[in-house]
mmCIF file of C-alpha atoms and ligand atoms in Angstrom:
data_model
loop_
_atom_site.group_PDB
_atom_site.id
_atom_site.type_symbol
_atom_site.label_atom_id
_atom_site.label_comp_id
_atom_site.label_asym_id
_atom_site.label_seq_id
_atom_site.Cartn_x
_atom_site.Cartn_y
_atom_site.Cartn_z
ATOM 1 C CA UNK X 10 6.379 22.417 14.760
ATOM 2 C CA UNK X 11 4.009 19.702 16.192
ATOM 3 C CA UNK X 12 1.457 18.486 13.389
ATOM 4 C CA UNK X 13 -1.801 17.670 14.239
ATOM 5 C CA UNK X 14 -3.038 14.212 12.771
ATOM 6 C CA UNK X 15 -6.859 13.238 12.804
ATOM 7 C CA UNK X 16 -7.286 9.697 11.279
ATOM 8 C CA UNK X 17 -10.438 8.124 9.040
ATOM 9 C CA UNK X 18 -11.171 4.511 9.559
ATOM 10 C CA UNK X 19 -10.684 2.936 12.891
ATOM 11 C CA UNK X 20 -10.244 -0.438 11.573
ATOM 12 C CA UNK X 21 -7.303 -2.628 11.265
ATOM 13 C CA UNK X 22 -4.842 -0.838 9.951
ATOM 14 C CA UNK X 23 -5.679 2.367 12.158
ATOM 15 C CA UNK X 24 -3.170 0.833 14.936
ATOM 16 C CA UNK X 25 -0.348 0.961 12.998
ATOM 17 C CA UNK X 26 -0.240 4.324 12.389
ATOM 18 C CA UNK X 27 -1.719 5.307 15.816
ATOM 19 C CA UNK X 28 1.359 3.291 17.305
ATOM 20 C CA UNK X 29 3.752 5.139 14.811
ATOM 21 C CA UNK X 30 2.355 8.698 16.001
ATOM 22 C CA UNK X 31 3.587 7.909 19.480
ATOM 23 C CA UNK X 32 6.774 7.306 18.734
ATOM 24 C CA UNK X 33 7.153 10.702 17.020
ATOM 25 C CA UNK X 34 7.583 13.755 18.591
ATOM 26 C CA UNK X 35 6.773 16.085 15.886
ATOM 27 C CA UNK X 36 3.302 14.479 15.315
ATOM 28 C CA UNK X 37 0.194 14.341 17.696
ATOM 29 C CA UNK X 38 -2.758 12.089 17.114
ATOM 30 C CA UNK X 39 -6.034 14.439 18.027
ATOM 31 C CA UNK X 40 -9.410 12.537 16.461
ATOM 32 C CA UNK X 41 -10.514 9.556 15.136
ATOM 33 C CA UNK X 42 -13.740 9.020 13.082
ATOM 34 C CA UNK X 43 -15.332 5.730 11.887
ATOM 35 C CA UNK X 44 -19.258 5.416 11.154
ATOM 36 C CA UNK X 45 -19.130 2.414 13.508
ATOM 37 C CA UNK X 46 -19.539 4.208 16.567
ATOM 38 C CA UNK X 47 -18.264 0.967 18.162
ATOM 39 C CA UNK X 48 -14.897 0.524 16.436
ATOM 40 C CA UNK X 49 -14.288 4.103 16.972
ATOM 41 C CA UNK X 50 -15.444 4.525 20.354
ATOM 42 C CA UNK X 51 -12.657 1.747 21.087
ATOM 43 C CA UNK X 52 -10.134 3.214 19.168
ATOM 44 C CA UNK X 53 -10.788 6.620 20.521
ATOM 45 C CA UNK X 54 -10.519 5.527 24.397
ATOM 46 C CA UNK X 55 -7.474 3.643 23.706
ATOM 47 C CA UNK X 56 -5.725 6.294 22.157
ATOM 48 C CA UNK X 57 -7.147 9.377 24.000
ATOM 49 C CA UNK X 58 -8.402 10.916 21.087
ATOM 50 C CA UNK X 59 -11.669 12.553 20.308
ATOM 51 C CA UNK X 60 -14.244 10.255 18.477
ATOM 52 C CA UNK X 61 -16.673 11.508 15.618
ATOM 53 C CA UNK X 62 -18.982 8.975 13.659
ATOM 54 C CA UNK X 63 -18.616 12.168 10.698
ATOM 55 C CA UNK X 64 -15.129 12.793 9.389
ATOM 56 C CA UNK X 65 -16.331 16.378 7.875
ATOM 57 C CA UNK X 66 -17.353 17.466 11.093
ATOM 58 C CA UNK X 67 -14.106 16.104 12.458
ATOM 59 C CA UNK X 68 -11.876 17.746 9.729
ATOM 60 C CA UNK X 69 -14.073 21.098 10.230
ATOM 61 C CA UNK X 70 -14.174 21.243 14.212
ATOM 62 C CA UNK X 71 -10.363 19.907 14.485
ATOM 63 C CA UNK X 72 -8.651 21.222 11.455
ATOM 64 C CA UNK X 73 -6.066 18.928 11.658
ATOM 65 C CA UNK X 74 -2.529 19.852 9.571
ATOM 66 C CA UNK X 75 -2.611 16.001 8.624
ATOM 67 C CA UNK X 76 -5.565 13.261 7.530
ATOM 68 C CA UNK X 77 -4.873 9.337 7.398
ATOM 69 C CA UNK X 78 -7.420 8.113 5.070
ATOM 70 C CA UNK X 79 -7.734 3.934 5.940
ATOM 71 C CA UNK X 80 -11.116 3.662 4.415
ATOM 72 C CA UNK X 81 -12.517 0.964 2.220
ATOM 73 C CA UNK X 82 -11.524 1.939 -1.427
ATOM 74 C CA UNK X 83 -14.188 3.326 -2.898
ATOM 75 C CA UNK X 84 -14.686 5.729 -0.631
ATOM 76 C CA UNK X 85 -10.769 7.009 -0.984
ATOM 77 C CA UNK X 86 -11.378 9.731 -3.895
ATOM 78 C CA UNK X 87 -14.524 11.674 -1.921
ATOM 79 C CA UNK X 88 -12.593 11.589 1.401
ATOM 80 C CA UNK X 89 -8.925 12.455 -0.414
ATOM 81 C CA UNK X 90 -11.096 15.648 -2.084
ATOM 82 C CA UNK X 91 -13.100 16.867 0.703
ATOM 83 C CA UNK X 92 -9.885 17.046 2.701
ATOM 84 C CA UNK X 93 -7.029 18.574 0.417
ATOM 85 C CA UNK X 94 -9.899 21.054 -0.027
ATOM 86 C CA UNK X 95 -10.284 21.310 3.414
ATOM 87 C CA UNK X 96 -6.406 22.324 3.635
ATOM 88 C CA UNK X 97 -5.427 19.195 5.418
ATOM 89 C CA UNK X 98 -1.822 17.041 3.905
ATOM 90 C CA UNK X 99 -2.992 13.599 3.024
ATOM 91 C CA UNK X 100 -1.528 10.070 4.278
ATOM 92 C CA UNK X 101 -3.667 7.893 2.188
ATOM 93 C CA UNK X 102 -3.612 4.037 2.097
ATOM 94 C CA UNK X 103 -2.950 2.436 -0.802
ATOM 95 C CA UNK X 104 -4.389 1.291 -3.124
ATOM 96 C CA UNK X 105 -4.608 4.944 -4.048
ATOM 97 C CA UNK X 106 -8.626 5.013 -6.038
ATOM 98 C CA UNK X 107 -10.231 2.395 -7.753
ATOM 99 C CA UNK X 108 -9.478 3.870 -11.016
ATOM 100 C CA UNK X 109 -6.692 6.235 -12.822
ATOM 101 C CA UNK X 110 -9.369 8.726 -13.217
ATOM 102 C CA UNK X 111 -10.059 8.591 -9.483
ATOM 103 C CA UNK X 112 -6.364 9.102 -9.396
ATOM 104 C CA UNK X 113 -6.650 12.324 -11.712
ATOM 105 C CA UNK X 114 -9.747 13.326 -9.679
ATOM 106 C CA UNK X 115 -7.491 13.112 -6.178
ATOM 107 C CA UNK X 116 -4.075 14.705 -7.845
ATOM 108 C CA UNK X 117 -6.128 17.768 -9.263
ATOM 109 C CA UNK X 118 -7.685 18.645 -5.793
ATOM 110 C CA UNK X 119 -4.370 18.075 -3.847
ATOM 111 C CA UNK X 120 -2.816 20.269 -6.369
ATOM 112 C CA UNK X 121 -5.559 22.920 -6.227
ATOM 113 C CA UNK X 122 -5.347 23.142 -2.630
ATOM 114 C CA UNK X 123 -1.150 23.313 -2.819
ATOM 115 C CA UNK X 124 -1.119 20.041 -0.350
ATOM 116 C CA UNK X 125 0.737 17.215 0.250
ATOM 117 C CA UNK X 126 -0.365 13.853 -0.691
ATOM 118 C CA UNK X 127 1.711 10.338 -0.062
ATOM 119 C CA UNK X 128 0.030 7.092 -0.786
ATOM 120 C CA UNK X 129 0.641 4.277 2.116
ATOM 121 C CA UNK X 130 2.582 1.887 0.300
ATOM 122 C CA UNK X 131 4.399 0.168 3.050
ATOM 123 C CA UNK X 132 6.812 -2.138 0.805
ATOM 124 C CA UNK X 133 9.225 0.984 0.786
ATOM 125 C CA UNK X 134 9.735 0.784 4.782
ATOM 126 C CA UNK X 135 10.041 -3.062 5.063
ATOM 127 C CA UNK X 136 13.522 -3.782 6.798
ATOM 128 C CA UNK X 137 13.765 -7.018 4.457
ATOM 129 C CA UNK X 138 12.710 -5.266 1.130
ATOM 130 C CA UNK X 139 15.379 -2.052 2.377
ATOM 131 C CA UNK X 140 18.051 -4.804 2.953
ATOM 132 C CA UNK X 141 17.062 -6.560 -1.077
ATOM 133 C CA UNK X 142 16.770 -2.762 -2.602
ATOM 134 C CA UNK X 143 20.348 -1.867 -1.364
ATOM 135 C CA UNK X 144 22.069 -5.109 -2.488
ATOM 136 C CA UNK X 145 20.514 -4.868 -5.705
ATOM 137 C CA UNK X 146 21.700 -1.326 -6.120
ATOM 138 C CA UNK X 147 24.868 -1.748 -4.481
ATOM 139 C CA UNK X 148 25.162 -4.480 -8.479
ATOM 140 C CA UNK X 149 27.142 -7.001 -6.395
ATOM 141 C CA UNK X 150 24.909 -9.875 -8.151
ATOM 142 C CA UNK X 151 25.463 -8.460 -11.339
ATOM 143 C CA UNK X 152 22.338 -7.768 -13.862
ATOM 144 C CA UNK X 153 18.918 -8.180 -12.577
ATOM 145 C CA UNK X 154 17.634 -11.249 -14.918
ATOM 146 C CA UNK X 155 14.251 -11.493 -13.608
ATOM 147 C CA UNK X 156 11.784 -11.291 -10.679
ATOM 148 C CA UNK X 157 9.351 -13.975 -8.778
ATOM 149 C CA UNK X 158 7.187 -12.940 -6.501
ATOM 150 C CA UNK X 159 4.815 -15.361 -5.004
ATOM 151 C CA UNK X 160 1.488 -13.901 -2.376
ATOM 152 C CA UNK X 161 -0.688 -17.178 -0.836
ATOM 153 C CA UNK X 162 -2.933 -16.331 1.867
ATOM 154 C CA UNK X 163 -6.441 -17.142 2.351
ATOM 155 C CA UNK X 164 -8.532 -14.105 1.840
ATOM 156 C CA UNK X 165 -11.708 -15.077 2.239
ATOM 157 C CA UNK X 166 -11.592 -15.721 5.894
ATOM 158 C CA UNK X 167 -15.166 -15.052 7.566
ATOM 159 C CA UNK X 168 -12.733 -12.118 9.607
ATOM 160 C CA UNK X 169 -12.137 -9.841 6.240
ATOM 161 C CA UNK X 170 -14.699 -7.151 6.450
ATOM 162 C CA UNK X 171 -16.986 -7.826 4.102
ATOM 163 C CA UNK X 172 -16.484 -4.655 1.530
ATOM 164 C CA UNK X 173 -12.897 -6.054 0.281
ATOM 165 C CA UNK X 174 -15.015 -8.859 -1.131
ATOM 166 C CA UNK X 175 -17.342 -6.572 -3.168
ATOM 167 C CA UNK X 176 -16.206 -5.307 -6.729
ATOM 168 C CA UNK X 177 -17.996 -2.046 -6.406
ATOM 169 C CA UNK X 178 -16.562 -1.579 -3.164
ATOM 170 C CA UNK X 179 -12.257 -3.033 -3.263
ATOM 171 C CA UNK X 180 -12.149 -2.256 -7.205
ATOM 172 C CA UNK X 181 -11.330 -6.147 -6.642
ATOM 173 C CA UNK X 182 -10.117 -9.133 -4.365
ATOM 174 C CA UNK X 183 -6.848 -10.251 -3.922
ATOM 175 C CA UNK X 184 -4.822 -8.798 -7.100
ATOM 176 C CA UNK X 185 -6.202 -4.665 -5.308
ATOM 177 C CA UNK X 186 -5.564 -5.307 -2.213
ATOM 178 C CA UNK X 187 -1.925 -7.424 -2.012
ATOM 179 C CA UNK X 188 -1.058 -7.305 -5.572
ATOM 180 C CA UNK X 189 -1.333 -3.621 -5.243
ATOM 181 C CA UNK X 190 2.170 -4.554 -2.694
ATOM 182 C CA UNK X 191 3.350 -6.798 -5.094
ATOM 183 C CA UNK X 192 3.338 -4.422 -8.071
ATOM 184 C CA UNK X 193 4.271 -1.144 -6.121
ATOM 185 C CA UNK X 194 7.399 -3.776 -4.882
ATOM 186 C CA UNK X 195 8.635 -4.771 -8.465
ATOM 187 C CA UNK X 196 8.622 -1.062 -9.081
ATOM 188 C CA UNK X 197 9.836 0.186 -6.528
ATOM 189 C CA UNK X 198 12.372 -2.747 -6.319
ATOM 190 C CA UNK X 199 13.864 -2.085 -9.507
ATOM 191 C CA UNK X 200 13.320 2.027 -10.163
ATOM 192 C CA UNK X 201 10.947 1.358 -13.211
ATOM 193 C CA UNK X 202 7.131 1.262 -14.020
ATOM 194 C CA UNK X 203 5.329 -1.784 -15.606
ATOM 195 C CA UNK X 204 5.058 -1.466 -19.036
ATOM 196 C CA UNK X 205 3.543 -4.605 -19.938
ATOM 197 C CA UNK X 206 1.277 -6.910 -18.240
ATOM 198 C CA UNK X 207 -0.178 -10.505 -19.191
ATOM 199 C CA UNK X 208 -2.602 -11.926 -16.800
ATOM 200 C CA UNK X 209 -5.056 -14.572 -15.759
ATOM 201 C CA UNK X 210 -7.331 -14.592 -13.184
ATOM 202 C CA UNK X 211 -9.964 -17.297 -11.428
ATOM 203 C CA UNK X 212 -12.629 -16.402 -9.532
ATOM 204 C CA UNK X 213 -13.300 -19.239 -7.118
ATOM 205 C CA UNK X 214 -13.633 -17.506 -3.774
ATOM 206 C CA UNK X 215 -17.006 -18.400 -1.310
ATOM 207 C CA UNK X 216 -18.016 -15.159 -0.029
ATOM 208 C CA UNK X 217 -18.387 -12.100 -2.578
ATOM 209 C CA UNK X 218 -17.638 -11.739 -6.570
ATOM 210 C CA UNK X 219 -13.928 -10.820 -6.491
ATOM 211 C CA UNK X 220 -10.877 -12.609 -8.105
ATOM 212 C CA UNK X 221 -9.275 -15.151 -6.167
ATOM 213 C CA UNK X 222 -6.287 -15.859 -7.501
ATOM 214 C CA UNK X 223 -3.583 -13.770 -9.994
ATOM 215 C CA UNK X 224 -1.208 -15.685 -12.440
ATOM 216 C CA UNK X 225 0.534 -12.289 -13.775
ATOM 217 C CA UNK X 226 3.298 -12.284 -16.409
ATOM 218 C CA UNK X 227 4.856 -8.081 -16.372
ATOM 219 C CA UNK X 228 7.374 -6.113 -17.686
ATOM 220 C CA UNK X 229 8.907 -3.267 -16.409
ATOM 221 C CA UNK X 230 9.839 0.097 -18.139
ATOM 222 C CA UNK X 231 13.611 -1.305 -17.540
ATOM 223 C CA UNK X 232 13.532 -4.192 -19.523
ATOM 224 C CA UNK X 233 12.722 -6.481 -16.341
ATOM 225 C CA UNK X 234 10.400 -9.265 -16.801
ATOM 226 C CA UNK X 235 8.793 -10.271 -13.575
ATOM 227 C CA UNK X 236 5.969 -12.707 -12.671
ATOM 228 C CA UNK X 237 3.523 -12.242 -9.766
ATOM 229 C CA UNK X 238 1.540 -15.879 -8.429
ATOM 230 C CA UNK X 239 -1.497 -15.295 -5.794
ATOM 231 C CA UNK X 240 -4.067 -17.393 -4.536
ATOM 232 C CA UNK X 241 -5.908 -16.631 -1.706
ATOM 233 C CA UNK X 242 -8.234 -20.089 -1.382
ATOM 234 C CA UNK X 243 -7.772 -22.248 1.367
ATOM 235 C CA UNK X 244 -4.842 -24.029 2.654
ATOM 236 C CA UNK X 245 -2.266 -22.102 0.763
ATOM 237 C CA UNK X 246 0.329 -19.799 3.302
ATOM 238 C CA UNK X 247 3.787 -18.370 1.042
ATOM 239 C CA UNK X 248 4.920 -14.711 0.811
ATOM 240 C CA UNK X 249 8.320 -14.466 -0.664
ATOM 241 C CA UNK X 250 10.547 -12.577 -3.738
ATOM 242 C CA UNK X 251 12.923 -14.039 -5.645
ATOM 243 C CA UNK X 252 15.075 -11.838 -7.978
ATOM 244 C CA UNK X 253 17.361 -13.525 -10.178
ATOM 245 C CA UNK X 254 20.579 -12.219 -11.075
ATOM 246 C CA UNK X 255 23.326 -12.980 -13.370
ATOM 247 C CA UNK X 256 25.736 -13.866 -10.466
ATOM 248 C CA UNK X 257 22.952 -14.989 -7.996
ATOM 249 C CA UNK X 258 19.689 -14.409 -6.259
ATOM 250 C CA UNK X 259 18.128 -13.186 -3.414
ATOM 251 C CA UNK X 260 14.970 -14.655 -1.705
ATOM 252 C CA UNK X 261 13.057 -12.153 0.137
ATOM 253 C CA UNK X 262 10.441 -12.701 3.190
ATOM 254 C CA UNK X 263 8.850 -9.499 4.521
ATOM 255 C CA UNK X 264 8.188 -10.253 7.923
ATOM 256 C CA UNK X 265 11.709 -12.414 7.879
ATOM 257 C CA UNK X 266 15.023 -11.686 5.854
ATOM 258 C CA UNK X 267 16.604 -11.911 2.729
ATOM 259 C CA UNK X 268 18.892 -14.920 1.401
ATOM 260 C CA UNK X 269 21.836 -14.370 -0.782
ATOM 261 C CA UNK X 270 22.649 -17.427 -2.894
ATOM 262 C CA UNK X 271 25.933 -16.849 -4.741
ATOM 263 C CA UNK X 272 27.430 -19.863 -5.455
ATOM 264 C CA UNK X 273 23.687 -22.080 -5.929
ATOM 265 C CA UNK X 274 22.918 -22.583 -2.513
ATOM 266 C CA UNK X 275 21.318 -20.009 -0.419
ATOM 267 C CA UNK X 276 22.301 -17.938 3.226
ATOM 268 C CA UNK X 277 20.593 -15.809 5.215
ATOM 269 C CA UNK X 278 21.972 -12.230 5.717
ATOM 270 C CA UNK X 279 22.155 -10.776 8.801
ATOM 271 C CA UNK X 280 18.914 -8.847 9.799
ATOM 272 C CA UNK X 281 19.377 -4.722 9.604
ATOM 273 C CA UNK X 282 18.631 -2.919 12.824
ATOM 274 C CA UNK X 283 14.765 -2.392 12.189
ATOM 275 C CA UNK X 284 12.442 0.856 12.558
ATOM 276 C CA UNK X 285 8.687 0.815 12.233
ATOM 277 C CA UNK X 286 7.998 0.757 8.879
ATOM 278 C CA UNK X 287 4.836 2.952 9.621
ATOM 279 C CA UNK X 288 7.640 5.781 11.675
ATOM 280 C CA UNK X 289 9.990 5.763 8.453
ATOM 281 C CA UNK X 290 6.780 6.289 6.571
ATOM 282 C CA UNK X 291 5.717 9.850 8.764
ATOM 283 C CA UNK X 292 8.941 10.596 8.651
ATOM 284 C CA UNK X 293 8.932 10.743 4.479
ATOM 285 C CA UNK X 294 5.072 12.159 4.893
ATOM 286 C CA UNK X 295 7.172 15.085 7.081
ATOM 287 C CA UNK X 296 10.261 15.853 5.444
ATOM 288 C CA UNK X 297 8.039 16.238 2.161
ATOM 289 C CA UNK X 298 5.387 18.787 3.934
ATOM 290 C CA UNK X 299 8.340 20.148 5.152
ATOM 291 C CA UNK X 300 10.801 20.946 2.054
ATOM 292 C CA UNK X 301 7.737 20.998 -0.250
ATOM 293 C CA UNK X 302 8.902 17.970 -2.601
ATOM 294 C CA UNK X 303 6.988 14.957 -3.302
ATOM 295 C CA UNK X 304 7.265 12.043 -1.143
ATOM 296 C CA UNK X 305 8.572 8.676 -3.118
ATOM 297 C CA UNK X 306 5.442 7.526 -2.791
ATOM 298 C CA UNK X 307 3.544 10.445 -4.100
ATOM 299 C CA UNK X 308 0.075 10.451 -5.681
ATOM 300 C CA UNK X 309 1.519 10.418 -9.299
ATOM 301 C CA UNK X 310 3.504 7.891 -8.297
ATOM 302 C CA UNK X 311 0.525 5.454 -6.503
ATOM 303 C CA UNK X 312 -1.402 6.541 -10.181
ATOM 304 C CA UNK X 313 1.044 4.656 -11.769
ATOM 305 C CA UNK X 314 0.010 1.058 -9.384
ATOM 306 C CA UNK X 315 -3.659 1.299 -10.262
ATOM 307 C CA UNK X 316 -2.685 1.909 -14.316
ATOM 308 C CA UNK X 317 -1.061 -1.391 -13.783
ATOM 309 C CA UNK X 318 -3.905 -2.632 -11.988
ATOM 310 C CA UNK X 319 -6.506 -1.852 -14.335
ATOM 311 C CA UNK X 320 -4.487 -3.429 -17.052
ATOM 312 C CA UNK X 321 -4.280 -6.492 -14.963
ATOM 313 C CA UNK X 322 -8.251 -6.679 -15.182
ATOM 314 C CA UNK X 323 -8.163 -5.689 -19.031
ATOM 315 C CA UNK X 324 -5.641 -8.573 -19.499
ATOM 316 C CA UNK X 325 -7.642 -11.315 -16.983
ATOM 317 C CA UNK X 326 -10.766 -10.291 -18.957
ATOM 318 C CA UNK X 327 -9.753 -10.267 -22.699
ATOM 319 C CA UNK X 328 -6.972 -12.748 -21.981
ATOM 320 C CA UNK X 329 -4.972 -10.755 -24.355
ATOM 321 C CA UNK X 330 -1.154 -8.761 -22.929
ATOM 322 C CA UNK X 331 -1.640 -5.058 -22.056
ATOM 323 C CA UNK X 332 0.038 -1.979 -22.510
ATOM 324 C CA UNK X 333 0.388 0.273 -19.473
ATOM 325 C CA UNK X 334 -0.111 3.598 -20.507
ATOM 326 C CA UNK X 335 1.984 5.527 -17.584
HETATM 327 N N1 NAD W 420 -0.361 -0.511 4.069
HETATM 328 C C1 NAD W 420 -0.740 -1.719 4.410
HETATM 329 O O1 NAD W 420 0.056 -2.628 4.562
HETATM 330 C C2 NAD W 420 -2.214 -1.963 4.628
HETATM 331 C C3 NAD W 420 -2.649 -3.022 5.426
HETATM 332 C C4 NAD W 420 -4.017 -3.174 5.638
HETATM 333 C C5 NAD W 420 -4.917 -2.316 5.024
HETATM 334 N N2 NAD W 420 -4.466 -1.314 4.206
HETATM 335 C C6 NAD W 420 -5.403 -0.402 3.531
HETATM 336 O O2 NAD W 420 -6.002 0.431 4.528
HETATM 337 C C7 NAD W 420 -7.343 0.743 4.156
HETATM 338 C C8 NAD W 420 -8.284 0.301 5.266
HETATM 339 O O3 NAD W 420 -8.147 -1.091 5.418
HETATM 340 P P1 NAD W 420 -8.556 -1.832 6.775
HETATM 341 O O4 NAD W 420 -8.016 -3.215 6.653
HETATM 342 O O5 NAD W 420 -8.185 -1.017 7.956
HETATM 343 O O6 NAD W 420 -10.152 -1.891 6.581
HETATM 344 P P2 NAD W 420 -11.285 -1.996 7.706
HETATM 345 O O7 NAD W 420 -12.521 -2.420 7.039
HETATM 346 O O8 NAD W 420 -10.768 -2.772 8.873
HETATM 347 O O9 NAD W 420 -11.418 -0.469 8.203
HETATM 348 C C9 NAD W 420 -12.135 0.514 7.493
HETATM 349 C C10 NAD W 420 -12.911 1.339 8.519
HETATM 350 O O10 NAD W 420 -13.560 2.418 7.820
HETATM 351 C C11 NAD W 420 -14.824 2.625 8.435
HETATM 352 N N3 NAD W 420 -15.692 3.363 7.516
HETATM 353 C C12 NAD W 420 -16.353 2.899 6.439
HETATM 354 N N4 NAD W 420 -17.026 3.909 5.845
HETATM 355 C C13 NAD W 420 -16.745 5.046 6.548
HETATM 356 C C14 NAD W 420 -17.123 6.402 6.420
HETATM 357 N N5 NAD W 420 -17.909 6.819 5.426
HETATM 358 N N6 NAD W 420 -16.659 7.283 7.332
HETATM 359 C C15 NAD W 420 -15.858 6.880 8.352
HETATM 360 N N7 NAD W 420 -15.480 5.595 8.519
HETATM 361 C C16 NAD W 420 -15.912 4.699 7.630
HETATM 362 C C17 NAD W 420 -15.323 1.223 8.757
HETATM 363 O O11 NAD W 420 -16.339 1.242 9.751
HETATM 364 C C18 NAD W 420 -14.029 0.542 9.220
HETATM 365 O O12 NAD W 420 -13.857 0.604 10.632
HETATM 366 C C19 NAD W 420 -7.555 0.069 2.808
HETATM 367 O O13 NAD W 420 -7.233 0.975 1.799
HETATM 368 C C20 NAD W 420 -6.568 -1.086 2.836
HETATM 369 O O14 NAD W 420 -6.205 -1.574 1.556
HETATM 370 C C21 NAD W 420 -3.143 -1.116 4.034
#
């Protein structure tokens, strides 16, 4: 069967899964709508697809078997309702809502409508993070001790569109948007949920009136503590995990490798053969539409990164540790 895809949001992380589509022969990309007629427009011509500035009336005219939902956050619950009840199977980027009761809000209707609904959290398709998940599964290092995981960029670059600097609009700055990843990596990582999370946060940035930085202390439903670092000011550049072992470590770098260091002193593993994380991604999205079982990353399961989240906030605001009611 050849699915018909229409995505939401022409912005910057449309390409990717545009891209992915046409490498896969069991999925065609048909529409594309964006309220900037200008970023769709482009979008649309370079992909051949059919432009609307009105996803309804694309999701109505089209009735596509398959949304993508890359919107801005807040705008993720309406669009995830209006199309499960519109019959369409949902790709929606992470992070899932900007609130567990969003969450509830999105689960009920995809269940209602008997849909399928996978959250884009891309830290499951990573060749690096596939290479870490297998050696620490295959227990070669022993126990998993602890985890580091460490997220500089500068994030309030004048390119960022301007709603991922807006409370209201991201649900917050850095910690929503990457430490979303880093959160969703730990569990995934280790086959647990956070339990427990500790956190303080600064809010330093120039442009909007979201957190700039994320010193995070968590625990995880498997007894592993782990600590996530972020700062997105200026001059800052570092994106790596370390997990500590009791016979080792491994460093991981997403867009570069893993290390190994078993006797103290670190080596680079060869690199894995590597797929588009956004193909291996569809291809999860398909095999779940198509044997009716949840995707790993299903909606319960992206739930469970946002009732981390909003502890995170509970914690950077009362300063006090936080359960995570799962
Ligand atoms: N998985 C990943 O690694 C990854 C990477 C980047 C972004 N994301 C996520 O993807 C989503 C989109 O992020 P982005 O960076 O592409 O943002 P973006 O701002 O570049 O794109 C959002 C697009 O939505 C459009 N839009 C806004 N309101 C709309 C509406 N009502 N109807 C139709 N279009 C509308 C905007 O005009 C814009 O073009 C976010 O959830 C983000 O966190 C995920």
């Amino acid at each position: 069967m050849l699915y018909r895809v229409a995505l939401i949001g022409a912005g910057i992380i449309s390409r990717n899964h545009l891209d992915a589509i046409r490498q896969m022969e069991q999925l065609q990309a048909v529409a594309v709508a964006d309220i900037d007629e200008s970023t769709g427009r482009t979008v649309s011509k370079q992909y051949g697809i059919r432009y609307y500035a009105d996803y309804r009336e694309m999701i109505v005219k089209e009735k596509p078997d398959i949304a993508i939902i890359a919107l801005p956050h807040y705008l993720h619950e309406q669009c995830a309702v209006w199309c499960a009840g519109h019959g369409c199977h949902l790709l929606l980027e992470k992070p899932m809502a900007l609130s567990t009761a969003e969450c509830d809000t999105i689960l009920e209707a995809v269940s209602k409508a008997g849909v399928q609904l996978m959250v884009g959290h891309t830290q499951h398709y990573l060749p690096a993070n596939l290479q870490a998940k297998a050696l620490i599964e295959s227990g070669e290092l022993g126990k998993l001790i602890a985890i580091h995981d460490t997220r500089h960029l500068y994030y309030f670059n004048e390119n960022r569109p301007a709603w991922f600097l807006d409370k209201k609009k991201a649900g917050g700055g850095i910690l929503m948007n990457l430490g979303a990843h880093s959160i969703d990596k730990i569990q995934w990582l280790t086959n647990s949920r956070i339990t427990k999370v500790k956190a303080a946060l600064s809010y330093e940035g120039e442009r909007g009136n979201v957190e700039g930085s994320g010193c995070i202390f968590l625990e995880t439903s498997n007894g592993v503590p782990a600590v996530i670092v972020q700062s997105g000011y200026t001059g800052v550049a570092k994106d790596e995990t370390e997990l500590i072992f009791s016979r080792g470590m491994i460093k991981l770098i997403s867009a570069k490798g893993v290390w190994v260091s078993r006797e103290g002193q670190y080596e680079e593993l060869e690199p894995r053969e590597a797929s588009d994380p956004f193909v291996l991604q569809f291809k999860d999205l398909l095999q779940a539409i198509q044997s009716k079982t949840e995707p790993d990353s299903s909606g319960q399961y992206a739930r469970s990164v946002i009732t981390a989240l909003e502890a995170v906030y509970r914690s950077g605001e009362t300063g006090v540790e936080q359960q995570v009611d799962n």
